[in-house]
Amino acid sequence: MPDMNGPTYFILTQRPGPKWVEGVVYNEQPEFWTHVKYMEEIHATGNVVLSGPFMVTPGGAMADGGMTIIKNITLEEANEIAAADPTVKSGMIYTDVKPWWIPFHD
């Protein structure tokens, strides 16, 4: 039986924004390292469960976008984290935020 009082995590999915350079892979986008630095700051909070780019194939090239799972925050905080990313502010990427209820967990 699932734990009906399971936690809620937040899924942040990144995808190309209007300033994304078509034909250029994720890790070669002009602001890629700006995004990585911001994600390192978010990771240092201790609330990031998992984070990273999508892949075209396992071990292959990065696809356009990524995902971050964050715990122990509110929806408002998740939206603030997404909006504060310098690459979201510049328009390189969009970040969508979705609450994720976890009734099945260890």
Backbone as ProteinMPNN parsed JSONL, in Angstrom:
{"seq_chain_A": "MPDMNGPTYFILTQRPGPKWVEGVVYNEQPEFWTHVKYMEEIHATGNVVLSGPFMVTPGGAMADGGMTIIKNITLEEANEIAAADPTVKSGMIYTDVKPWWIPFHD", "coords_chain_A": {"N_chain_A": [[0.837, -1.179, 0.0], [0.626, 2.207, -0.877], [2.315, 5.003, 0.674], [0.225, 7.296, 1.699], [0.825, 9.714, 2.617], [3.035, 10.585, 1.356], [6.032, 12.368, 0.334], [6.281, 15.559, -1.421], [8.028, 16.347, -4.245], [9.824, 18.514, -6.505], [9.882, 18.87, -9.973], [12.023, 20.201, -12.262], [12.175, 21.03, -15.511], [14.295, 21.668, -18.176], [14.389, 23.349, -21.285], [15.054, 24.335, -24.711], [15.155, 27.871, -25.137], [14.176, 31.093, -26.571], [16.668, 32.222, -27.222], [18.312, 30.138, -27.707], [20.833, 28.521, -29.532], [20.315, 27.199, -32.529], [21.245, 24.0, -33.797], [23.515, 23.776, -32.29], [25.007, 21.854, -29.826], [23.933, 21.142, -26.449], [26.016, 21.38, -24.401], [27.7, 23.101, -25.692], [26.472, 25.456, -26.035], [26.344, 29.049, -25.903], [25.935, 30.019, -23.233], [26.212, 27.85, -21.585], [28.034, 27.151, -19.436], [27.436, 29.094, -17.597], [24.91, 28.307, -16.818], [25.58, 25.805, -15.69], [27.166, 26.642, -13.503], [25.217, 27.976, -11.976], [23.521, 25.798, -11.402], [25.256, 24.293, -9.835], [25.338, 25.919, -7.569], [22.678, 25.655, -6.71], [22.656, 22.93, -6.189], [24.359, 22.845, -3.998], [22.726, 23.511, -1.873], [21.73, 21.246, -0.777], [19.276, 20.206, -1.323], [18.839, 19.136, -3.796], [17.945, 16.299, -5.524], [18.441, 14.804, -7.872], [20.076, 15.786, -10.912], [20.628, 16.835, -14.241], [21.624, 16.724, -17.751], [19.53, 15.762, -20.542], [20.067, 12.953, -22.691], [21.021, 12.066, -26.035], [21.593, 9.448, -26.783], [22.43, 6.755, -24.531], [25.38, 7.608, -22.899], [26.12, 9.105, -25.057], [25.841, 12.048, -27.104], [24.712, 15.132, -25.604], [21.282, 15.926, -25.297], [18.794, 18.407, -26.184], [18.186, 20.019, -23.473], [17.261, 19.352, -19.996], [16.875, 17.983, -16.642], [15.878, 18.536, -13.268], [15.484, 17.385, -9.99], [14.048, 18.372, -7.033], [13.889, 18.493, -3.488], [12.262, 19.14, -0.28], [11.321, 21.827, -0.43], [9.096, 24.577, -1.201], [6.387, 25.112, -3.565], [6.451, 27.767, -4.384], [9.148, 28.406, -3.823], [10.4, 26.634, -5.61], [9.58, 27.72, -8.062], [10.863, 30.186, -7.844], [13.556, 29.388, -7.846], [13.739, 28.347, -10.441], [13.188, 30.676, -11.979], [15.322, 32.319, -11.265], [17.567, 31.384, -12.535], [20.252, 32.371, -14.482], [20.336, 31.773, -17.207], [17.735, 31.329, -17.856], [16.704, 33.856, -17.416], [18.049, 35.209, -19.46], [16.966, 34.059, -21.693], [17.992, 31.807, -22.935], [17.213, 29.266, -22.094], [14.092, 27.688, -21.228], [12.404, 26.974, -18.213], [10.354, 24.618, -16.833], [8.189, 23.999, -14.104], [7.058, 21.436, -12.046], [5.019, 20.023, -9.542], [5.631, 16.969, -7.828], [4.236, 14.285, -6.492], [5.133, 11.749, -4.224], [4.085, 8.855, -3.576], [5.054, 6.274, -3.586], [7.868, 5.174, -2.246], [11.101, 4.695, -0.659]], "CA_chain_A": [[0.0, 0.0, 0.0], [1.467, 3.408, -0.912], [2.254, 5.964, 1.774], [-0.608, 8.385, 1.205], [1.417, 10.953, 3.116], [4.344, 10.693, 0.722], [6.521, 13.73, 0.123], [6.173, 16.194, -2.727], [9.264, 16.888, -4.797], [9.552, 19.38, -7.65], [10.62, 18.554, -11.183], [12.315, 21.35, -13.118], [12.666, 20.565, -16.811], [14.847, 22.729, -19.003], [14.28, 23.14, -22.735], [15.551, 25.511, -25.417], [14.412, 29.121, -25.158], [14.309, 31.848, -27.816], [18.065, 32.553, -27.533], [19.032, 28.882, -27.942], [21.458, 28.521, -30.853], [19.956, 25.968, -33.254], [22.365, 23.263, -34.38], [24.63, 23.729, -31.342], [24.651, 20.945, -28.731], [23.719, 21.766, -25.141], [27.239, 21.758, -23.696], [28.447, 24.092, -26.468], [25.685, 26.688, -26.09], [27.148, 30.153, -25.359], [25.772, 30.233, -21.796], [26.158, 26.561, -20.899], [28.771, 27.142, -18.171], [26.676, 29.948, -16.676], [23.864, 27.431, -16.289], [26.228, 24.81, -14.826], [27.543, 27.317, -12.26], [23.988, 28.183, -11.207], [23.066, 24.502, -10.912], [26.154, 23.922, -8.733], [24.874, 26.671, -6.405], [21.441, 25.027, -6.259], [23.029, 21.621, -5.64], [25.005, 23.061, -2.703], [21.703, 23.678, -0.835], [21.429, 19.931, -0.216], [17.905, 19.818, -1.662], [18.777, 18.528, -5.129], [17.977, 14.839, -5.504], [19.111, 14.439, -9.12], [20.061, 16.862, -11.898], [21.526, 16.619, -15.361], [21.076, 16.89, -19.099], [19.022, 14.613, -21.289], [21.049, 12.434, -23.653], [20.483, 11.537, -27.29], [21.716, 8.012, -26.521], [23.233, 6.573, -23.328], [26.807, 7.834, -23.1], [26.347, 9.872, -26.278], [25.727, 13.501, -27.063], [23.633, 15.715, -24.821], [20.112, 16.388, -26.036], [18.431, 19.789, -25.88], [17.436, 20.165, -22.238], [17.648, 18.544, -18.856], [15.888, 17.872, -15.584], [16.353, 18.607, -11.897], [14.494, 17.0, -8.985], [14.385, 19.064, -5.791], [13.051, 18.136, -2.334], [12.279, 20.016, 0.902], [11.032, 23.22, -0.747], [7.703, 24.837, -1.563], [6.172, 25.438, -4.977], [6.949, 29.134, -4.582], [10.614, 28.34, -3.879], [10.776, 25.971, -6.865], [9.418, 28.71, -9.134], [11.928, 31.183, -7.672], [14.799, 28.757, -8.306], [13.685, 28.296, -11.908], [13.244, 32.032, -12.536], [16.598, 32.955, -10.944], [18.634, 30.858, -13.396], [20.638, 33.415, -15.434], [20.053, 31.372, -18.586], [16.292, 31.538, -18.028], [16.565, 35.308, -17.531], [18.566, 35.657, -20.761], [16.179, 33.461, -22.763], [18.615, 30.63, -23.541], [16.372, 28.112, -21.804], [12.864, 27.776, -20.442], [12.326, 25.941, -17.185], [9.002, 24.314, -16.37], [8.176, 23.461, -12.743], [5.887, 20.601, -11.752], [5.061, 19.273, -8.289], [5.62, 15.522, -8.035], [3.905, 13.572, -5.258], [5.857, 10.475, -4.192], [3.485, 7.896, -2.646], [5.866, 5.055, -3.59], [9.25, 5.545, -1.952], [11.74, 3.915, 0.424]], "C_chain_A": [[0.885, 1.248, 0.0], [1.274, 4.264, 0.335], [1.488, 7.186, 1.283], [-0.136, 9.737, 1.727], [2.806, 11.156, 2.53], [4.735, 12.137, 0.469], [6.187, 14.258, -1.27], [7.544, 16.743, -3.092], [8.854, 17.813, -5.945], [10.48, 19.018, -8.792], [10.786, 19.844, -11.975], [12.864, 20.79, -14.421], [13.098, 21.771, -17.628], [14.719, 22.343, -20.47], [14.738, 24.415, -23.427], [14.587, 26.699, -25.37], [14.667, 29.865, -26.458], [15.75, 32.203, -28.188], [18.947, 31.316, -27.696], [19.589, 28.93, -29.36], [21.168, 27.173, -31.521], [21.205, 25.327, -33.857], [23.583, 23.171, -33.483], [24.197, 22.865, -30.158], [24.666, 21.687, -27.396], [25.015, 22.263, -24.503], [28.149, 22.683, -24.503], [27.641, 25.368, -26.682], [26.492, 27.808, -25.423], [27.052, 30.333, -23.837], [25.754, 28.935, -20.989], [26.833, 26.605, -19.532], [28.14, 28.078, -17.146], [25.582, 29.115, -16.011], [24.466, 26.402, -15.332], [26.603, 25.439, -13.487], [26.31, 27.539, -11.383], [23.502, 26.857, -10.625], [23.966, 23.996, -9.787], [25.743, 24.644, -7.448], [23.601, 26.05, -5.831], [21.752, 23.677, -5.597], [23.618, 21.77, -4.241], [23.993, 23.264, -1.57], [21.389, 22.359, -0.128], [20.034, 19.433, -0.545], [17.784, 19.157, -3.033], [18.925, 17.018, -4.991], [18.786, 14.336, -6.697], [19.069, 15.643, -10.06], [21.028, 16.53, -13.021], [20.824, 16.76, -16.692], [20.459, 15.597, -19.628], [20.086, 14.206, -22.3], [20.332, 11.953, -24.912], [20.482, 10.015, -27.212], [22.551, 7.855, -25.246], [24.728, 6.73, -23.624], [27.137, 8.665, -24.326], [26.231, 11.362, -26.052], [24.569, 13.935, -26.168], [22.506, 16.144, -25.745], [19.807, 17.827, -25.611], [17.564, 19.851, -24.624], [17.925, 19.245, -21.143], [16.56, 18.564, -17.809], [16.579, 17.931, -14.226], [15.2, 18.215, -10.979], [14.951, 17.598, -7.664], [13.385, 18.668, -4.703], [13.149, 19.233, -1.267], [12.12, 21.5, 0.592], [9.541, 23.351, -1.055], [7.603, 25.1, -3.059], [6.699, 26.837, -5.278], [8.477, 29.144, -4.696], [11.086, 27.678, -5.169], [10.658, 26.941, -8.039], [10.487, 29.795, -9.053], [13.264, 30.647, -8.157], [14.845, 28.736, -9.83], [13.879, 29.685, -12.512], [14.594, 32.708, -12.316], [17.762, 32.464, -11.8], [18.989, 31.943, -14.424], [20.321, 33.056, -16.888], [18.564, 31.378, -18.894], [16.052, 33.036, -18.234], [16.998, 35.809, -18.907], [17.753, 35.117, -21.934], [16.843, 32.277, -23.447], [17.765, 29.394, -23.305], [15.076, 28.557, -21.135], [12.982, 26.71, -19.372], [10.878, 25.821, -16.739], [9.108, 23.67, -14.996], [6.895, 22.665, -12.542], [6.058, 19.946, -10.387], [4.937, 17.777, -8.602], [5.408, 14.854, -6.681], [4.519, 12.194, -5.315], [5.2, 9.513, -3.191], [4.274, 6.59, -2.561], [7.32, 5.453, -3.42], [9.788, 4.648, -0.848], [11.564, 4.63, 1.742]], "O_chain_A": [[1.812, 1.334, 0.806], [0.215, 4.25, 0.962], [2.027, 8.012, 0.546], [-0.647, 10.78, 1.319], [3.652, 11.818, 3.131], [3.88, 13.021, 0.397], [5.854, 13.493, -2.175], [8.141, 17.51, -2.337], [7.679, 17.883, -6.307], [11.69, 18.877, -8.616], [9.803, 20.5, -12.317], [13.91, 20.143, -14.426], [12.371, 22.757, -17.754], [14.909, 21.188, -20.851], [14.804, 25.47, -22.796], [13.377, 26.549, -25.539], [15.309, 29.327, -27.36], [16.03, 32.461, -29.359], [20.168, 31.423, -27.808], [18.889, 29.336, -30.288], [21.71, 26.142, -31.124], [22.097, 26.012, -34.357], [24.583, 22.558, -33.859], [23.151, 23.109, -29.556], [25.324, 22.716, -27.242], [25.109, 23.426, -24.109], [29.246, 23.017, -24.055], [28.066, 26.26, -27.417], [27.242, 27.549, -24.482], [28.024, 30.765, -23.218], [25.325, 28.928, -19.835], [26.252, 26.135, -18.554], [28.299, 27.868, -15.943], [25.359, 29.206, -14.804], [23.906, 26.158, -14.263], [26.382, 24.83, -12.44], [26.361, 27.312, -10.174], [23.11, 26.809, -9.459], [23.481, 23.333, -8.87], [25.791, 24.061, -6.364], [23.457, 25.932, -4.614], [21.172, 23.336, -4.566], [23.399, 20.912, -3.386], [24.376, 23.193, -0.402], [20.85, 22.352, 0.978], [19.64, 18.355, -0.099], [16.711, 18.667, -3.383], [19.897, 16.523, -4.421], [19.708, 13.535, -6.537], [18.127, 16.434, -10.009], [22.116, 16.007, -12.781], [19.602, 16.895, -16.762], [20.822, 14.497, -19.213], [20.906, 15.026, -22.714], [19.19, 11.495, -24.859], [19.484, 9.372, -27.538], [23.319, 8.759, -24.916], [25.267, 6.056, -24.501], [28.31, 8.908, -24.611], [26.486, 11.869, -24.96], [23.587, 13.213, -25.997], [22.745, 16.66, -26.837], [20.503, 18.387, -24.765], [16.341, 19.747, -24.709], [18.863, 18.469, -21.323], [15.468, 19.084, -18.036], [17.698, 17.45, -14.054], [14.069, 18.664, -11.17], [16.078, 17.375, -7.222], [12.191, 18.527, -4.963], [13.995, 20.124, -1.34], [12.712, 22.342, 1.268], [8.823, 22.355, -1.155], [8.614, 25.287, -3.734], [7.323, 27.059, -6.316], [9.032, 29.814, -5.567], [12.073, 28.117, -5.76], [11.53, 26.98, -8.907], [10.965, 30.272, -10.083], [14.024, 31.365, -8.807], [15.866, 29.066, -10.433], [14.652, 29.848, -13.455], [14.978, 33.579, -13.095], [18.834, 33.069, -11.788], [18.114, 32.391, -15.164], [20.067, 33.941, -17.705], [18.17, 31.426, -20.059], [15.293, 33.434, -19.117], [16.388, 36.725, -19.457], [17.833, 35.647, -23.042], [16.32, 31.78, -24.444], [17.607, 28.565, -24.201], [14.983, 29.642, -20.562], [13.589, 25.663, -19.595], [10.259, 26.799, -16.322], [10.019, 22.88, -14.75], [5.796, 23.143, -12.825], [7.111, 19.378, -10.097], [4.225, 17.38, -9.525], [6.297, 14.861, -5.83], [4.442, 11.528, -6.347], [5.697, 9.362, -2.075], [4.171, 5.873, -1.566], [7.934, 6.001, -4.335], [9.034, 3.933, -0.187], [12.026, 4.145, 2.775]]}, "name": "protein", "num_of_chains": 1, "seq": "MPDMNGPTYFILTQRPGPKWVEGVVYNEQPEFWTHVKYMEEIHATGNVVLSGPFMVTPGGAMADGGMTIIKNITLEEANEIAAADPTVKSGMIYTDVKPWWIPFHD"}
